PDB file of C-alpha atoms in Angstrom:
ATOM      1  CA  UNK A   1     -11.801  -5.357  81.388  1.00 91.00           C
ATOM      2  CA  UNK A   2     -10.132  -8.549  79.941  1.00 96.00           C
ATOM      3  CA  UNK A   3      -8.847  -7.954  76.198  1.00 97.00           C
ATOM      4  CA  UNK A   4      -7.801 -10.328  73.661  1.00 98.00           C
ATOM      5  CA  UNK A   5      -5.413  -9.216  71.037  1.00 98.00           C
ATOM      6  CA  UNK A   6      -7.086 -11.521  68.354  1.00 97.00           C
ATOM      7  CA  UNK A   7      -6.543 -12.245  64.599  1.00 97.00           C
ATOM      8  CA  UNK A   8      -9.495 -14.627  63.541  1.00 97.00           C
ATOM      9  CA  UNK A   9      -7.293 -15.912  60.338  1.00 95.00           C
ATOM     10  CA  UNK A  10      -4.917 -17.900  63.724  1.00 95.00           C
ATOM     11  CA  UNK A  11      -6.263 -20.955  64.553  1.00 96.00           C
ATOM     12  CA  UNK A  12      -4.414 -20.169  68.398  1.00 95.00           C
ATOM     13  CA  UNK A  13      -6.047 -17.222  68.533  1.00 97.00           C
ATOM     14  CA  UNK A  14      -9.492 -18.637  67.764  1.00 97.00           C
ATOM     15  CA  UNK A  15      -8.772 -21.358  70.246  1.00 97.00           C
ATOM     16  CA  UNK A  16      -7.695 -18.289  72.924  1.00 97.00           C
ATOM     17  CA  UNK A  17     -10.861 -16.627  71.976  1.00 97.00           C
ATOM     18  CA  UNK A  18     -12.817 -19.666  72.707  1.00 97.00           C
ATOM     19  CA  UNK A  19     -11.187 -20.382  76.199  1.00 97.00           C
ATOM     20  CA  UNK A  20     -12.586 -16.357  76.950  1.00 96.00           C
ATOM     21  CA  UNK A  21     -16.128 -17.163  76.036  1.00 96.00           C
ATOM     22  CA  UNK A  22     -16.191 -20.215  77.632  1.00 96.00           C
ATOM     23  CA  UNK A  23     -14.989 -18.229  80.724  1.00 95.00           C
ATOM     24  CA  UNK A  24     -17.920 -16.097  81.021  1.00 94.00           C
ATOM     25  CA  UNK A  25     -16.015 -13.037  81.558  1.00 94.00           C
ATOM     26  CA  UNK A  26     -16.525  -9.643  79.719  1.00 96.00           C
ATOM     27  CA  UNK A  27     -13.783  -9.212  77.336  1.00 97.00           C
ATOM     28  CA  UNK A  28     -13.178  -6.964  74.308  1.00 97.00           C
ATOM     29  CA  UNK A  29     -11.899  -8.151  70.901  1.00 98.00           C
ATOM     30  CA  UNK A  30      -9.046  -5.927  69.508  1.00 98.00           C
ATOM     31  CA  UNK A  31      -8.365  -7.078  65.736  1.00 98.00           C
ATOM     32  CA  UNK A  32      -4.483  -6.214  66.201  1.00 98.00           C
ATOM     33  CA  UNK A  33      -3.938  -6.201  62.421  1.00 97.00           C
ATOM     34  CA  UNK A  34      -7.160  -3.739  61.817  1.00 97.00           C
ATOM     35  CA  UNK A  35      -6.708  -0.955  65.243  1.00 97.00           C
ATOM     36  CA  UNK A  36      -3.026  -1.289  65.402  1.00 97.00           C
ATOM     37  CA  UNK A  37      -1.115  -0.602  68.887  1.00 98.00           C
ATOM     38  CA  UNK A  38       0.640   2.203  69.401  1.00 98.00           C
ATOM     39  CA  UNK A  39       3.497   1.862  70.592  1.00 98.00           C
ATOM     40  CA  UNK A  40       3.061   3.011  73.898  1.00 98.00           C
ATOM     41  CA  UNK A  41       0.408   0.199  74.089  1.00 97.00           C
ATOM     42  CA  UNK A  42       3.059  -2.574  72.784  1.00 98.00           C
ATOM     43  CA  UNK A  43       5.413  -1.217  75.427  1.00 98.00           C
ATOM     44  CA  UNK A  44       2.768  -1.669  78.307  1.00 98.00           C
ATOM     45  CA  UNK A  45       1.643  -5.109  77.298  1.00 98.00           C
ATOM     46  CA  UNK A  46       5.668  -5.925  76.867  1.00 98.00           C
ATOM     47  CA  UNK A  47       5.292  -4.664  80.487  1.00 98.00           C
ATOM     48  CA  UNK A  48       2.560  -6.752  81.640  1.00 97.00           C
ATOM     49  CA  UNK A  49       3.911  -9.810  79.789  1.00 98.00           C
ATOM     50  CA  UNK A  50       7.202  -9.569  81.803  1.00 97.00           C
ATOM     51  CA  UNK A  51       8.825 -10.034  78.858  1.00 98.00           C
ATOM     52  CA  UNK A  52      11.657  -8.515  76.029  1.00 98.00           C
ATOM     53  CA  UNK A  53      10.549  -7.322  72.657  1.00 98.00           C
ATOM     54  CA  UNK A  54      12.269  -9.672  70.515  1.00 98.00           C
ATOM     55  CA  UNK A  55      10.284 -12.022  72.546  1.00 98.00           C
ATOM     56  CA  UNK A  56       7.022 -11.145  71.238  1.00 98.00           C
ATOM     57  CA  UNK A  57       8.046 -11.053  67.389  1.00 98.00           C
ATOM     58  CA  UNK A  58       7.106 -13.843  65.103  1.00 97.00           C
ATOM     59  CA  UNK A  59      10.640 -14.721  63.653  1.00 97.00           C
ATOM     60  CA  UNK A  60       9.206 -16.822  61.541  1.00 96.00           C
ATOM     61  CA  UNK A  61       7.272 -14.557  59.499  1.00 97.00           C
ATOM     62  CA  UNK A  62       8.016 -13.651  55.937  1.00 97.00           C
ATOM     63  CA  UNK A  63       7.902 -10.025  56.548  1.00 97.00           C
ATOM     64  CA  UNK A  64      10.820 -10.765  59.420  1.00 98.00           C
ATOM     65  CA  UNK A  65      13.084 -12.690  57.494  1.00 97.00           C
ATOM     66  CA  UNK A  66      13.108 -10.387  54.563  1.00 97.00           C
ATOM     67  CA  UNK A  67      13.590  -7.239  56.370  1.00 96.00           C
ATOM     68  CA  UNK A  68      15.609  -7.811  60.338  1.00 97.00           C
ATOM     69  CA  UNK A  69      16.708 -11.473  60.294  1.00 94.00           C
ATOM     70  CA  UNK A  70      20.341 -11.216  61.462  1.00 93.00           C
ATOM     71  CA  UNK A  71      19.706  -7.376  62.376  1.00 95.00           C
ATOM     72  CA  UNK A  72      20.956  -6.564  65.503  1.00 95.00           C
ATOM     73  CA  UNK A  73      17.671  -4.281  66.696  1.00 97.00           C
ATOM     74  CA  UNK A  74      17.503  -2.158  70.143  1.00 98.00           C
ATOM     75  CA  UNK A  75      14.347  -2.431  71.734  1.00 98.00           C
ATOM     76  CA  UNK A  76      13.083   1.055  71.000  1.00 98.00           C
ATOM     77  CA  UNK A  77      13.153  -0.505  67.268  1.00 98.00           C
ATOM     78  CA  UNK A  78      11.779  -3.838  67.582  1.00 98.00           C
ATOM     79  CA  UNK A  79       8.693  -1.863  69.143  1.00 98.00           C
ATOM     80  CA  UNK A  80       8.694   0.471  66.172  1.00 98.00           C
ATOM     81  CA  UNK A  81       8.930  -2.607  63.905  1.00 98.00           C
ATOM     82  CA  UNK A  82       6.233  -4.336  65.635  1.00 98.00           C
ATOM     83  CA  UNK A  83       4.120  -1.359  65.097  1.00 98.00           C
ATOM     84  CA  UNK A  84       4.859  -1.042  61.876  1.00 98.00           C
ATOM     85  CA  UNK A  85       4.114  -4.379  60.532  1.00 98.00           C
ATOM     86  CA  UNK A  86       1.779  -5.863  63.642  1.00 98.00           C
ATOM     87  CA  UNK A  87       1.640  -9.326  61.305  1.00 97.00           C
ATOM     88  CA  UNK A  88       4.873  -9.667  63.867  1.00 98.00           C
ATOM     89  CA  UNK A  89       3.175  -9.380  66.754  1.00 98.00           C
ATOM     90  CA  UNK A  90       2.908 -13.085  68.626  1.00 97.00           C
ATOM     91  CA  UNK A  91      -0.962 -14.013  68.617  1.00 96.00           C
ATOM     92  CA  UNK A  92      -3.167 -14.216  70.995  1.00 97.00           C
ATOM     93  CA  UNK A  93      -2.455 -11.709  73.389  1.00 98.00           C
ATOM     94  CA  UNK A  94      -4.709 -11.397  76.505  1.00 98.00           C
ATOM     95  CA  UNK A  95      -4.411  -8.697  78.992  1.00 97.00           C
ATOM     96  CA  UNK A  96      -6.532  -8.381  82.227  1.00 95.00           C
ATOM     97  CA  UNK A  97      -5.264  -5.657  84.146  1.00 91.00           C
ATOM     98  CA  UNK A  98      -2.139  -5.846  85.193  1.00 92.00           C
ATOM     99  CA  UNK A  99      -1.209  -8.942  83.807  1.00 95.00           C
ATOM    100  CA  UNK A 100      -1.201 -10.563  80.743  1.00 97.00           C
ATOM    101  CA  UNK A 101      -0.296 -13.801  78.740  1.00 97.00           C
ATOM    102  CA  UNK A 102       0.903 -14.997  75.356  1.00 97.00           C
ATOM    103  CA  UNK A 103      -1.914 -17.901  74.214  1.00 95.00           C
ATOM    104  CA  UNK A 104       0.318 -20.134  72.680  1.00 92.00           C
ATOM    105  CA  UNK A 105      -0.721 -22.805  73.858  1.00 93.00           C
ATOM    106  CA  UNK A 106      -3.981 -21.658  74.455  1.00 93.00           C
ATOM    107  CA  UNK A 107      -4.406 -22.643  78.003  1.00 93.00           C
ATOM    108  CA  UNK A 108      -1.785 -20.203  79.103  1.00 94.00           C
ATOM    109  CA  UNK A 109      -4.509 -17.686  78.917  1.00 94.00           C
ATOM    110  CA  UNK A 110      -6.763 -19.365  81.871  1.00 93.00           C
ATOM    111  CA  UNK A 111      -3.751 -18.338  84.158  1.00 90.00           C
ATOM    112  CA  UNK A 112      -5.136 -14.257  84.320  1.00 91.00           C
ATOM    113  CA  UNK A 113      -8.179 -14.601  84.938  1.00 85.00           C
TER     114      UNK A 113
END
């Protein structure tokens, strides 16, 4: 089953949402911000993504540069921080079995299915 890691309040992750319904596959909807990941779940989609932590943080966020800008964080805490405050997680996420893709842009999503 396809999943979308979605937070309707992203215009990208609207516009991923809309490339999933268009596709006429089954999907599920996880509100990231609402049913958090545990962090066993951020390390598998890290997994799937093929890619580092840091990589999937929002550095841009408020929440970021307040509290770990110019923090030199392992990976073991990046996850915890990601869990913690999932505003950081990089929207959308979609994950089809064993692979999965960051929707920014939105077309990258397309490429799992």
């Amino acid at each position: 089953m396809i999943k979308i890691y979605h937070n309707p309040r992203c215009k990208k992750s609207r516009e991923g949402l809309a490339i999933l319904e268009e596709s006429g596959k089954d999907f599920e909807i996880i509100k990231y911000l609402d049913e958090v990941p545990s962090k066993e779940e951020l390390k598998s989609i890290l997994n799937k993504l093929k890619i580092s932590p840091i990589e999937l943080v929002r550095t841009q966020e408020k929440i970021w540069k307040e509290n770990f800008k110019g923090r030199s964080l392992s990976d073991s805490e990046l996850i915890d921080a990601l869990h913690e405050y999932p505003k950081l997680i990089e929207r959308p996420i979609v994950v089809n079995a064993y692979k999965a893709a960051i929707g920014r842009p939105p077309e990258q999503i397309k490429g799992i299915f």
